[in-house]
Short mmCIF file of C-alpha atoms and ligand atoms in Angstrom, two decimals:
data_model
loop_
_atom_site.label_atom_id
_atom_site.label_comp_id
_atom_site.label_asym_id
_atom_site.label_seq_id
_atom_site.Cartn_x
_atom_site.Cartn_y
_atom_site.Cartn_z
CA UNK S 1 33.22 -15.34 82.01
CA UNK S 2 32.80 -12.64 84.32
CA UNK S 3 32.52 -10.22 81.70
CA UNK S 4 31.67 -9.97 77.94
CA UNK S 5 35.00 -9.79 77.33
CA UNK S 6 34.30 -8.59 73.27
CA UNK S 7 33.43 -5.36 74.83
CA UNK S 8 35.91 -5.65 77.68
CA UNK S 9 38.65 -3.06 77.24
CA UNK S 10 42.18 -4.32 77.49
CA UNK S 11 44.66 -1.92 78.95
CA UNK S 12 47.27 -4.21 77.35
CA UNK S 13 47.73 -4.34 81.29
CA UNK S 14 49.85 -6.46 83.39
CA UNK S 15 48.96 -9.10 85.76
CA UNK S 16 46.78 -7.09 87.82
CA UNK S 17 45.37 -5.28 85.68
CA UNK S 18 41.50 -4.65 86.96
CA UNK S 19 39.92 -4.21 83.76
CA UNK S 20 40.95 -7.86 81.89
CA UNK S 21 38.00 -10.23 82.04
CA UNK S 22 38.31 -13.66 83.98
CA UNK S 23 36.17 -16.67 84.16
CA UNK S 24 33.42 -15.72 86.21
CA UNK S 25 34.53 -19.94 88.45
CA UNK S 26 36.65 -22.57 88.16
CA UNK S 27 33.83 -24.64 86.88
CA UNK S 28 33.91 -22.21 83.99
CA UNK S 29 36.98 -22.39 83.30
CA UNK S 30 37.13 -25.84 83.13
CA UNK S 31 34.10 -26.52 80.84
CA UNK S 32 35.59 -24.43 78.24
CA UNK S 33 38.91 -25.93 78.26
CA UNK S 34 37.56 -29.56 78.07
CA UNK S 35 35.43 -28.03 75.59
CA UNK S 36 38.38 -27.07 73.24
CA UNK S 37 40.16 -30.73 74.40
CA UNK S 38 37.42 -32.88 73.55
CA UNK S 39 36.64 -32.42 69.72
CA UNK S 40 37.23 -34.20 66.39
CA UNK S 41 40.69 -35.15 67.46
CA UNK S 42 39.12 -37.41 69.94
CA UNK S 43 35.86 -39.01 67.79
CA UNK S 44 37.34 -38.84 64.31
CA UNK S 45 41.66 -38.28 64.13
CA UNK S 46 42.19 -40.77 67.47
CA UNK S 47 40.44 -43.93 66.04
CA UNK S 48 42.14 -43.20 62.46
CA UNK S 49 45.43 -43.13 63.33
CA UNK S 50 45.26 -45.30 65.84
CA UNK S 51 44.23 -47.71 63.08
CA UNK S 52 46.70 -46.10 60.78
CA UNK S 53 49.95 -47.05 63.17
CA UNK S 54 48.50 -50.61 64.21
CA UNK S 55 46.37 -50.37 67.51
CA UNK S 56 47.92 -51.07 70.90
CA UNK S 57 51.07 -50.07 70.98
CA UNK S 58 50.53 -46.84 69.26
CA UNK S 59 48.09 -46.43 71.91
CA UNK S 60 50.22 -47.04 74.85
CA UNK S 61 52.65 -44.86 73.11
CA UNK S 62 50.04 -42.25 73.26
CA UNK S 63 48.81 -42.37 76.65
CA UNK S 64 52.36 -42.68 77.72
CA UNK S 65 52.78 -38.93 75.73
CA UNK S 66 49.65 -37.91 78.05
CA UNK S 67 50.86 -38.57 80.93
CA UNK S 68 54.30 -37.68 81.09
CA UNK S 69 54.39 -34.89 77.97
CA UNK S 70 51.03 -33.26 77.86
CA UNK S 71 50.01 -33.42 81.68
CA UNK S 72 53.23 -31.01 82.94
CA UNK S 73 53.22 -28.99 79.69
CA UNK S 74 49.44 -28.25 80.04
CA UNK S 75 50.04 -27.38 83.67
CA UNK S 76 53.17 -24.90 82.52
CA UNK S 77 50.86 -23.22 79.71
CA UNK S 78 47.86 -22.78 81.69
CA UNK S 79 50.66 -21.32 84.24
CA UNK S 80 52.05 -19.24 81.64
CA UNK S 81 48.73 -18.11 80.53
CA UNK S 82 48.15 -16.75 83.70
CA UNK S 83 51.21 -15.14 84.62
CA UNK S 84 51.52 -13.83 81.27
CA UNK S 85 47.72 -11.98 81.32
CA UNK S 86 48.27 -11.05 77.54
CA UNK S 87 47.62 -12.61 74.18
CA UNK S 88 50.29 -15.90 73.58
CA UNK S 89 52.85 -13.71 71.82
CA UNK S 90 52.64 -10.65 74.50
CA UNK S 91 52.46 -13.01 77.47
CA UNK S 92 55.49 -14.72 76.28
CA UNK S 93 57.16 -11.72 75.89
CA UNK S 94 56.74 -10.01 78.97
CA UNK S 95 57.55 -12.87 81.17
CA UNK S 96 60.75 -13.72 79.13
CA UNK S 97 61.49 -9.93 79.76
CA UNK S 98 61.00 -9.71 83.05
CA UNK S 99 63.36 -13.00 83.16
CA UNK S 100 65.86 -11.16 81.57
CA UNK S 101 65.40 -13.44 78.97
CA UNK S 102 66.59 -12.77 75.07
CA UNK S 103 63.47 -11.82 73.39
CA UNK S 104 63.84 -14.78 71.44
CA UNK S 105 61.26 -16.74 73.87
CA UNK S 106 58.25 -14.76 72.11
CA UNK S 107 58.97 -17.17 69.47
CA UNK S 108 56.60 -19.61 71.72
CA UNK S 109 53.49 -17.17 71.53
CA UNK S 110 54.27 -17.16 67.96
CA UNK S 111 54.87 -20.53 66.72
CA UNK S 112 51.04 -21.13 68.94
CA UNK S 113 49.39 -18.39 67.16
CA UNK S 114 50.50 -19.63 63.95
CA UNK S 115 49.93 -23.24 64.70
CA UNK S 116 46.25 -22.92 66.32
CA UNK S 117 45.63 -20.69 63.29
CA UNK S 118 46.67 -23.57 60.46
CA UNK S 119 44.95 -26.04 62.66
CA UNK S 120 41.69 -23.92 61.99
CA UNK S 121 42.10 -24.34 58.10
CA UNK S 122 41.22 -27.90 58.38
CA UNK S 123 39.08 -28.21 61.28
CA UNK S 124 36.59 -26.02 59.80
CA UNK S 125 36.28 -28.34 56.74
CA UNK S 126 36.55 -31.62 58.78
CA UNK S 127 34.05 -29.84 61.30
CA UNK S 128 32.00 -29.30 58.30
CA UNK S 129 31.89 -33.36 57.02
CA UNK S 130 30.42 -34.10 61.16
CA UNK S 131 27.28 -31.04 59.82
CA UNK S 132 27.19 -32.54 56.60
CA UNK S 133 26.17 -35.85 58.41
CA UNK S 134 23.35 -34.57 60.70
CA UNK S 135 20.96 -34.08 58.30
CA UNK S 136 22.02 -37.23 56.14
CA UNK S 137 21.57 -39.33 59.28
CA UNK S 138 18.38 -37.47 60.03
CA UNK S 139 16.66 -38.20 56.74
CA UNK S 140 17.23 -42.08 57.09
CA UNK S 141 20.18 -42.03 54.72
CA UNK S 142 22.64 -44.57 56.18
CA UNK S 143 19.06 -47.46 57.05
CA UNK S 144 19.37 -50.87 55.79
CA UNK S 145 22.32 -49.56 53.40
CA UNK S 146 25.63 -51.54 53.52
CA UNK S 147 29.79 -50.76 53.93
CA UNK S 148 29.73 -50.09 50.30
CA UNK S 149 27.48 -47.82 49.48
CA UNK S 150 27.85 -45.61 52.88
CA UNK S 151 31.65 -45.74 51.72
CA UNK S 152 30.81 -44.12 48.17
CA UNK S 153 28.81 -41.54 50.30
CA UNK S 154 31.27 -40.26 51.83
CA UNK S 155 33.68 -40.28 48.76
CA UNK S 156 31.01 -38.10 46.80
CA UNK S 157 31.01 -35.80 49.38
CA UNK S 158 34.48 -35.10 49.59
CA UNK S 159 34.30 -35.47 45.95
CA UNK S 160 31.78 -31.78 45.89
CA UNK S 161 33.59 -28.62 46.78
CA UNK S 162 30.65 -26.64 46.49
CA UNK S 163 28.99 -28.60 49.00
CA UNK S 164 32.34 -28.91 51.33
CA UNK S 165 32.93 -25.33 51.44
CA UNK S 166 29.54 -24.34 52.10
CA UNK S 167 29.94 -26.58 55.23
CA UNK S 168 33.17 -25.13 55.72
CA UNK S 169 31.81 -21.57 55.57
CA UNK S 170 28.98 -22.47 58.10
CA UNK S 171 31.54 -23.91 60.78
CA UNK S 172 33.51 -20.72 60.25
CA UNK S 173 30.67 -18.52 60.57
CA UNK S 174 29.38 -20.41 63.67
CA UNK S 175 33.05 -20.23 65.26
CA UNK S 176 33.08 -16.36 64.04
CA UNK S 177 29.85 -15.42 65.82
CA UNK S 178 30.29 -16.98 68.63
CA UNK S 179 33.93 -15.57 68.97
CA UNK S 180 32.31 -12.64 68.03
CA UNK S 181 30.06 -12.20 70.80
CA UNK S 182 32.40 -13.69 73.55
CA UNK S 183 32.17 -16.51 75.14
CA UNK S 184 30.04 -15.41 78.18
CA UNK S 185 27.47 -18.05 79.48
CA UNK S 186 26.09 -19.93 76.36
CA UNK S 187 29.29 -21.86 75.73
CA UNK S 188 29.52 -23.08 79.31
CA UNK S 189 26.09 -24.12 79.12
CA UNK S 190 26.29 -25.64 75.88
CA UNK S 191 29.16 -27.47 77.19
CA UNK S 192 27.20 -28.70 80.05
CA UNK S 193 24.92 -30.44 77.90
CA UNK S 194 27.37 -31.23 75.32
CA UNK S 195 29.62 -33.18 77.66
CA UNK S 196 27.33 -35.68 79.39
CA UNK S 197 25.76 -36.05 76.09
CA UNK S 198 28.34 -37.20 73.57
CA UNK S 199 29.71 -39.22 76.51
CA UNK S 200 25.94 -41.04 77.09
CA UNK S 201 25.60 -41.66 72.86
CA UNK S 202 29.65 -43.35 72.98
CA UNK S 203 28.74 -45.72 75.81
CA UNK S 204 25.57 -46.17 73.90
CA UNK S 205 27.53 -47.24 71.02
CA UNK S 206 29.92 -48.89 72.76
CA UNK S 207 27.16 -50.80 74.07
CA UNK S 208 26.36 -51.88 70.41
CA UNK S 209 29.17 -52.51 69.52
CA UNK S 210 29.32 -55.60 72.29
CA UNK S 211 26.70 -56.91 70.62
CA UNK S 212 28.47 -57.00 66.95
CA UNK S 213 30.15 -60.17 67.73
CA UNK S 214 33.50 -58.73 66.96
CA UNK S 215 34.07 -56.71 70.91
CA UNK S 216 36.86 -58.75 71.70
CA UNK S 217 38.81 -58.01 68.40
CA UNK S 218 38.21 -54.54 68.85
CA UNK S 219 39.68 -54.60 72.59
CA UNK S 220 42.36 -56.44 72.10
CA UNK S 221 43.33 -54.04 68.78
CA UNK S 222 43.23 -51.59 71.07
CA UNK S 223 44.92 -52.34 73.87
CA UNK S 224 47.37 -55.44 72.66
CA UNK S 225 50.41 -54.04 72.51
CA UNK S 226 52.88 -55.05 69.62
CA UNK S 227 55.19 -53.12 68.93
CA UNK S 228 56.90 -54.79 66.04
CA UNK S 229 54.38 -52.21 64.20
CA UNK S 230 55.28 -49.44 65.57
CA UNK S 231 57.40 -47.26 63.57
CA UNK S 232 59.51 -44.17 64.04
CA UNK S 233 56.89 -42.21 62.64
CA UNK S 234 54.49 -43.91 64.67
CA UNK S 235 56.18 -42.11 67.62
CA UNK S 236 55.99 -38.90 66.25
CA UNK S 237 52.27 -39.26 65.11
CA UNK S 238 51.56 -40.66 69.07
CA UNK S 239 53.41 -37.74 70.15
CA UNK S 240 51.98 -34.86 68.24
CA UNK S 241 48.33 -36.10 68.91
CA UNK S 242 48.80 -36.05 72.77
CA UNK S 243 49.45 -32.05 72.01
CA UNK S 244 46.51 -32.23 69.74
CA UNK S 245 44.21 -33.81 71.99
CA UNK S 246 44.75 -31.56 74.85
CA UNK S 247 45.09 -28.35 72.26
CA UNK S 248 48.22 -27.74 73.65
CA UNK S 249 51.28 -25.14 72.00
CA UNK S 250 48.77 -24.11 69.78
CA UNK S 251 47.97 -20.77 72.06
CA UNK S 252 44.43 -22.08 72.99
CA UNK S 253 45.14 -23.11 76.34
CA UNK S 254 47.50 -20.37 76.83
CA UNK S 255 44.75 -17.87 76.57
CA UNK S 256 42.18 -19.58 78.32
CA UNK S 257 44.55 -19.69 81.27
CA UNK S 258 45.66 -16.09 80.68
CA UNK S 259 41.69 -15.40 81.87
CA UNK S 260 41.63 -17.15 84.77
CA UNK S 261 41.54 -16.49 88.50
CA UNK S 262 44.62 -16.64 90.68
CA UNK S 263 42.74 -18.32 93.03
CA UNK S 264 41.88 -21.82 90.64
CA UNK S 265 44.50 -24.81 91.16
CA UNK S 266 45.95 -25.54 88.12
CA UNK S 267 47.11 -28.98 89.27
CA UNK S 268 43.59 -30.26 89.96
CA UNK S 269 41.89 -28.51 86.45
CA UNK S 270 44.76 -30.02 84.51
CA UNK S 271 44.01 -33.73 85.53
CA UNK S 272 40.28 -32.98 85.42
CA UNK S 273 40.78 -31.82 81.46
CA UNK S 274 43.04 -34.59 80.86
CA UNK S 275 40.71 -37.79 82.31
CA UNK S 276 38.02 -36.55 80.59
CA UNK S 277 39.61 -36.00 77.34
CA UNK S 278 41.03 -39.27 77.17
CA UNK S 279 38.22 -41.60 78.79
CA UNK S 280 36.29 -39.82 75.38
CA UNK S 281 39.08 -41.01 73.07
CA UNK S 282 39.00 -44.61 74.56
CA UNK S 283 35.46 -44.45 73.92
CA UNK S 284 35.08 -43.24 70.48
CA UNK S 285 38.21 -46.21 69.66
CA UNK S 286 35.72 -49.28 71.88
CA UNK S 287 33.05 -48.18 69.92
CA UNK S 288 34.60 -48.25 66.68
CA UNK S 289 36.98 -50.95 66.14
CA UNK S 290 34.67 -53.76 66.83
CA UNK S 291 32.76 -52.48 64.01
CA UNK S 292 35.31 -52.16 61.93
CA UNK S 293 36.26 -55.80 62.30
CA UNK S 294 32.49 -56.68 62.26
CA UNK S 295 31.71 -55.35 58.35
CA UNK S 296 35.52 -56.10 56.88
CA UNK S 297 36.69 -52.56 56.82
CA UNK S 298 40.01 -51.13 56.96
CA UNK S 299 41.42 -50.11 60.44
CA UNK S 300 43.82 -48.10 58.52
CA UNK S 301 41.19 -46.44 56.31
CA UNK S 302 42.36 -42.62 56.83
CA UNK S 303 39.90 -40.03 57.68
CA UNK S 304 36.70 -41.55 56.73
CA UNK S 305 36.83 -43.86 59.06
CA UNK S 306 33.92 -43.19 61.34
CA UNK S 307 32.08 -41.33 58.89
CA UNK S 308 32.00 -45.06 57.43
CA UNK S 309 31.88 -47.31 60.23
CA UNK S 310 29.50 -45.49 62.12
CA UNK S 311 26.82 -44.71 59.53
CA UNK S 312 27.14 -48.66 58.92
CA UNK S 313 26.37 -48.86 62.56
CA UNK S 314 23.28 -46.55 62.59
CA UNK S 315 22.01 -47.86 59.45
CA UNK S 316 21.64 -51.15 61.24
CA UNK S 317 20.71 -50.60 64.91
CA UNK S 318 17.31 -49.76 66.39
CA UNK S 319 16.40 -45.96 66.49
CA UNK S 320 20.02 -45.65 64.40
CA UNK S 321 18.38 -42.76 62.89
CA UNK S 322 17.73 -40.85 65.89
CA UNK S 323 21.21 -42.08 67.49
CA UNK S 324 23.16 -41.14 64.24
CA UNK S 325 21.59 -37.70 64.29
CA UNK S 326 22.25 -36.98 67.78
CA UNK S 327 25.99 -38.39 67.46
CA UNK S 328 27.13 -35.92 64.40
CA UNK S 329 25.05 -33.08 65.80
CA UNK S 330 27.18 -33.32 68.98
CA UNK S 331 30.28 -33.97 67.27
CA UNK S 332 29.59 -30.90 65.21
CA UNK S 333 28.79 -28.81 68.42
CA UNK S 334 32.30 -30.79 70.28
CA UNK S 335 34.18 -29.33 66.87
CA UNK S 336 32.92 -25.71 67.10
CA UNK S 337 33.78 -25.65 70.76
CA UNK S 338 37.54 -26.28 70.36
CA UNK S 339 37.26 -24.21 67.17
CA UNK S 340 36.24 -21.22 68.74
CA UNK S 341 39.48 -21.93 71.37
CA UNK S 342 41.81 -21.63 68.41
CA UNK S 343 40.33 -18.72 66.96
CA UNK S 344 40.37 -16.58 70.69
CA UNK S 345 44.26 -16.44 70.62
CA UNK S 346 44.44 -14.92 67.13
CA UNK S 347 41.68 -12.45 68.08
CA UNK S 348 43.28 -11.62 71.27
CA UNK S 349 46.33 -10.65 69.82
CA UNK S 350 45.06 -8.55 67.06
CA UNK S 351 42.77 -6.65 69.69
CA UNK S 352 45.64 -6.30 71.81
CA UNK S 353 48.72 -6.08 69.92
CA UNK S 354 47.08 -3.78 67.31
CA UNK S 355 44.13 -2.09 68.96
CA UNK S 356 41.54 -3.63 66.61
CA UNK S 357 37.95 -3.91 67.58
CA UNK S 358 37.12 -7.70 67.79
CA UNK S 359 34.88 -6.91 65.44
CA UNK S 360 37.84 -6.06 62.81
CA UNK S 361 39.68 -9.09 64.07
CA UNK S 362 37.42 -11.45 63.44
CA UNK S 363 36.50 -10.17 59.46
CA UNK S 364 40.39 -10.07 58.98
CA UNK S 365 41.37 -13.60 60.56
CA UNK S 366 38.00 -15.18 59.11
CA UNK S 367 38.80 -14.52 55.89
CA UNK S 368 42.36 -15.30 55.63
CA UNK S 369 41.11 -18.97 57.52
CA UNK S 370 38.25 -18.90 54.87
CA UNK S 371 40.88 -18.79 52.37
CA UNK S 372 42.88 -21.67 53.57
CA UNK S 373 39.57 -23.84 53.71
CA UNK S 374 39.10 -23.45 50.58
CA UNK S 375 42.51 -24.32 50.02
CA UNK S 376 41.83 -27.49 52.11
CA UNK S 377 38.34 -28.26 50.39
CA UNK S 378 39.64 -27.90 46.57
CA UNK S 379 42.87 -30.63 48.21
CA UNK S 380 40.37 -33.11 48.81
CA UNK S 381 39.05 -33.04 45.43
CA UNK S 382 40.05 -30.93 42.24
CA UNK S 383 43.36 -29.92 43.84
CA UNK S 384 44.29 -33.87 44.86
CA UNK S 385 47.28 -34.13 42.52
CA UNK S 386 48.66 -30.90 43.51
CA UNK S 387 51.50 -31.76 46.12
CA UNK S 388 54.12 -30.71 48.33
CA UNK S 389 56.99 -33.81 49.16
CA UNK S 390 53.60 -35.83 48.43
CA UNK S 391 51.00 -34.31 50.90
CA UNK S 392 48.29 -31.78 49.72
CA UNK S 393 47.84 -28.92 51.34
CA UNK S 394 45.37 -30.99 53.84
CA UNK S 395 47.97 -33.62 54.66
CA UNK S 396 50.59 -31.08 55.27
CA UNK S 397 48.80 -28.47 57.34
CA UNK S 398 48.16 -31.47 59.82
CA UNK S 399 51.59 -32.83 59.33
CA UNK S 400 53.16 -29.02 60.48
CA UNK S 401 51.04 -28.64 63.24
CA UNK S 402 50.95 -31.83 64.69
CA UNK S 403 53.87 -33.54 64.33
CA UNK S 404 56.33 -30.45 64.15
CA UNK S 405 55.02 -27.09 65.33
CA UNK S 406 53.15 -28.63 68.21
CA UNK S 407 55.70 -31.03 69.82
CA UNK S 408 58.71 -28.19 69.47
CA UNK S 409 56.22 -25.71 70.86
CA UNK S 410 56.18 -28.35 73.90
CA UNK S 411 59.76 -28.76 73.91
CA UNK S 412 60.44 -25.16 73.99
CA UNK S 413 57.63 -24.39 76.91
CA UNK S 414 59.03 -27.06 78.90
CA UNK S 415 62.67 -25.60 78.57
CA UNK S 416 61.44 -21.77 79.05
CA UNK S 417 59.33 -22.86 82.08
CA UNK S 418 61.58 -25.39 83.71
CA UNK S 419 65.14 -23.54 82.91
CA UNK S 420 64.37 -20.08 82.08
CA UNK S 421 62.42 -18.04 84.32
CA UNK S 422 62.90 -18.00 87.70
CA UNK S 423 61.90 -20.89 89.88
CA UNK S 424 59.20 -19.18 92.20
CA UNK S 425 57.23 -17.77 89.53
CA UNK S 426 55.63 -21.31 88.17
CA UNK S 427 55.85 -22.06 91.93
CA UNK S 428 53.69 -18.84 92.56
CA UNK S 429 51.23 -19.66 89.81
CA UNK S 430 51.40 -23.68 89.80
CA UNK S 431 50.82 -23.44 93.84
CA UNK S 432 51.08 -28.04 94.31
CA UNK S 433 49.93 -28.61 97.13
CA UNK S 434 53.56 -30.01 98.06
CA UNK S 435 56.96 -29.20 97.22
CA UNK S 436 57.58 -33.21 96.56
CA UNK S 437 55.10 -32.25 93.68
CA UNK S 438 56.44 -29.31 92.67
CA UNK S 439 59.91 -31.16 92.14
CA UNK S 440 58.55 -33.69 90.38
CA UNK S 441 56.91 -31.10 87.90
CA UNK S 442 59.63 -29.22 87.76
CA UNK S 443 62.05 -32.79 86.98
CA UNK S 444 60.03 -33.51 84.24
CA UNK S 445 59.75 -30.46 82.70
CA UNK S 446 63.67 -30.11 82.68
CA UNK S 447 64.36 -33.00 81.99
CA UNK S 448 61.96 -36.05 81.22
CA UNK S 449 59.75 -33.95 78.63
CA UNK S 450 62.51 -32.44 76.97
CA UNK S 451 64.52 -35.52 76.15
CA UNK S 452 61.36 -37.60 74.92
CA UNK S 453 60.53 -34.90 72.56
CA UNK S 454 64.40 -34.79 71.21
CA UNK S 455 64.63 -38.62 71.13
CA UNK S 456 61.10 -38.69 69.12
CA UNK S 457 62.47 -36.28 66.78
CA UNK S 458 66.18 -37.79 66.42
CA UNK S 459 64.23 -41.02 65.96
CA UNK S 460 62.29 -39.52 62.58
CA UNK S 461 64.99 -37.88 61.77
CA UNK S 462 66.59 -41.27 61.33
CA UNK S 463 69.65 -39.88 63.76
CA UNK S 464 68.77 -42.16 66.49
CA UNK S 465 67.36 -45.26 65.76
CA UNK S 466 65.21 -47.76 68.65
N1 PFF Y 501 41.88 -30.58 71.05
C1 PFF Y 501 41.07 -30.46 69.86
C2 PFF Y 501 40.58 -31.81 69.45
O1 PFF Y 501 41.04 -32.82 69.99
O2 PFF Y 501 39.74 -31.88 68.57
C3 PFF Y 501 41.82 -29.80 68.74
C4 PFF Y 501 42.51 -28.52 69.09
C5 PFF Y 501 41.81 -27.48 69.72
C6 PFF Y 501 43.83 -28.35 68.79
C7 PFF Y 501 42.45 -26.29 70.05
C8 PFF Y 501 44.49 -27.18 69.09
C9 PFF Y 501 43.79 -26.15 69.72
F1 PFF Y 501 44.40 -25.06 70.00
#
């Protein structure tokens, strides 16, 4: 960023306001917003659920949901980021005003605030199982041990809430700091590491994992098609991670955008952030499912999946211990990167909407969201049996998010940006460099992303049936 933007006084200014921060380039901007992509929804939900709803065609159904869903709705929040120049809520707001929209549209900004906030509850914990691991991995934990015993490992430690929230409270304390202080040049940096990194250790272990025998199993898990196991919730689940993925309607990417340059194409960042997120998801599933098939596990194992399958995998492979180490240390560091995107919103609404000092902000939201970890922590263990319609408070804080709050969030965007305001103004900020372009945005936002979403839903909803 240009500017330390914690001490950065907001005029609760327009669009040209002087005194609101930007990224200081493009480049910056786009590091941190493939920084909050790329995170545990890549390395540890995409390979779960994809083995979860049956491999390939849950996989198609999800890059399908990329390309046609989450590309043009990441392009309109970015846009409405940036033409909005406030907090998700306030942005929202003004440009539904000057619309001469009902006021009803804030209820965008608000539905991402709230969503990128419950997201936060769990990622912190989950964030907290990939720190757990580095020093596990680094003390030769996982060698020469088998599926088993790594298995009961991870079972004990979900099994320890003392141990989970103290994880917990050092992801949240990382995510606070760094929030804290702003994000001016040591995220982009870290991010310039991080990036090449985690993508060099996944080709690394996809590497390995040609050499387990089992590759070809793996591939074709992934990428055969049958969708005779796809079900209507598989839909939804393929759906609502494409918004996960990409952090989108969860007011992360809203306020990123709302910080950057008028100058910066929004077209070219959008595909950039989108490639890259997905090539790591591909990844993380080629180097997984082969070694799932290779030691008998579970494809549908749930969230422990690659905190099993991998460990097997560095228990087993030359320098694993070194590998393994790396891997969960720059998992951990992809996690706090996308947490510290969903805690920015909140803090920029507070500081804006209520004069706050960030300072304030971030004691006030981190310990409400230090009070819902622990409300995720004691549902892994203690609190298993207490349930909602049968999820624990885990289960359903992902189930809200991802396969409700997120998805209508997209719906409504698409509707507010396609029908609502006026058509120059997401020509203005969109800029494509040609109007064929700009119409075939503007078609799928009206109507192609709309009516997926509503068939998806009518589809769960049992309304519709295909
Ligand atoms: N995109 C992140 C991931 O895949 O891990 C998760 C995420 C970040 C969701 C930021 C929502 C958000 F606002």
């Amino acid at each position: 960023m240009s500017d330390n933007y914690s001490s950065a006084g907001y005029s609760g200014s327009t669009k040209s306001s002087p005194t609101r921060v930007q990224w200081s380039t493009r480049m910056a901007f786009i590091l941190a917003a493939v920084g909050s992509a790329v995170g545990l929804g890549n390395i540890w939900k995409f390979p779960y659920i994809t083995g979860e709803h049956g491999g390939g065609a849950f996989v198609l159904v999800y890059l399908g949901c990329i390309l046609i869903i989450g590309i043009p709705v990441m392009m309109a929040e970015i846009a409405l980021g940036r033409r909005g120049r406030h907090n998700p809520a306030q942005g929202i707001a003004t440009l539904a005003r000057e619309a001469g929209a009902h006021p009803f549209w804030k209820i965008i900004g608000v539905m991402a605030l709230l969503c990128g906030f419950m997201i936060l509850m769990f990622y912190t914990v989950v964030a907290g199982w990939a720190f757990a691991y580095v020093p596990k991995a680094a003390s030769g934990s996982f060698v020469g041990e088998n599926g088993d015993t790594i298995g009961s490992m991870f079972g004990g430690m979900l099994a320890d809430p003392i141990a989970l929230t103290i994880w917990m409270t050092v992801v949240l304390g990382l995510t606070m700091g760094i929030v804290l202080r702003g994000l001016h040049g040591g995220l982009e940096k870290a991010i310039n590491l991080l990036m090449p990194g985690l993508l060099i250790l996944l080709l690394i272990l996809v590497g390995y994992a040609m050499t387990s025998g089992h590759f070809m199993e793996g591939v074709s898990f992934l990428f055969k098609a049958d969708f005779s196991k796809m079900t209507g919730t598989g839909f939804l689940v393929a759906l609502g991670h494409a918004f996960f993925t990409l952090s989108l309607a969860s007011g992360a990417i809203m306020t990123y955008g709302s910080y950057l340059p008028e100058n910066v194409s929004i077209g070219k960042t959008t595909m950039i952030i989108a490639i890259m997120d997905t090539v790591v998801a591909l990844a993380a599933g080629l180097a997984i499912f082969p070694l799932v098939f290779a030691n008998g596990l579970e494809p549908g194992a749930g969230p422990g999946l690659i905190f099993v399958t991998l460990p097997i995998a560095f228990g087993q492979m030359p320098f694993g211990s070194t590998f393994g180490t790396l891997f969960f240390l720059l998992l951990a560091v992809a996690a706090l990167t996308s947490a510290i995107s969903m805690l920015e919103p909140t803090i920029s609404w507070l500081t804006e909407k209520f004069k706050m000092t960030r300072f304030k902000a971030c004691m006030l939201a981190g310990s409400l969201l230090w009070l819902g970890g622990l409300g995720v922590v004691v549902s892994l263990n203690i609190g298993s049996e207490w349930t909602l319609f049968g999820k624990t408070f885990f289960d359903m804080l992902d189930y809200l998010t991802s396969s409700w709050l997120m998805p209508l969030g997209g719906l409504l965007m698409a509707i507010f940006s396609g029908w609502i305001l006026k058509k120059t103004v997401m020509q203005d900020e969109l800029g494509l460099s040609s109007t064929i372009m700009h119409q075939l945005w503007l078609f799928t936002m009206r109507y192609i992303t709309p009516l997926a979403i509503i068939i998806v839903f009518l589809n769960v909803l049992g309304i519709v049936n295909f």
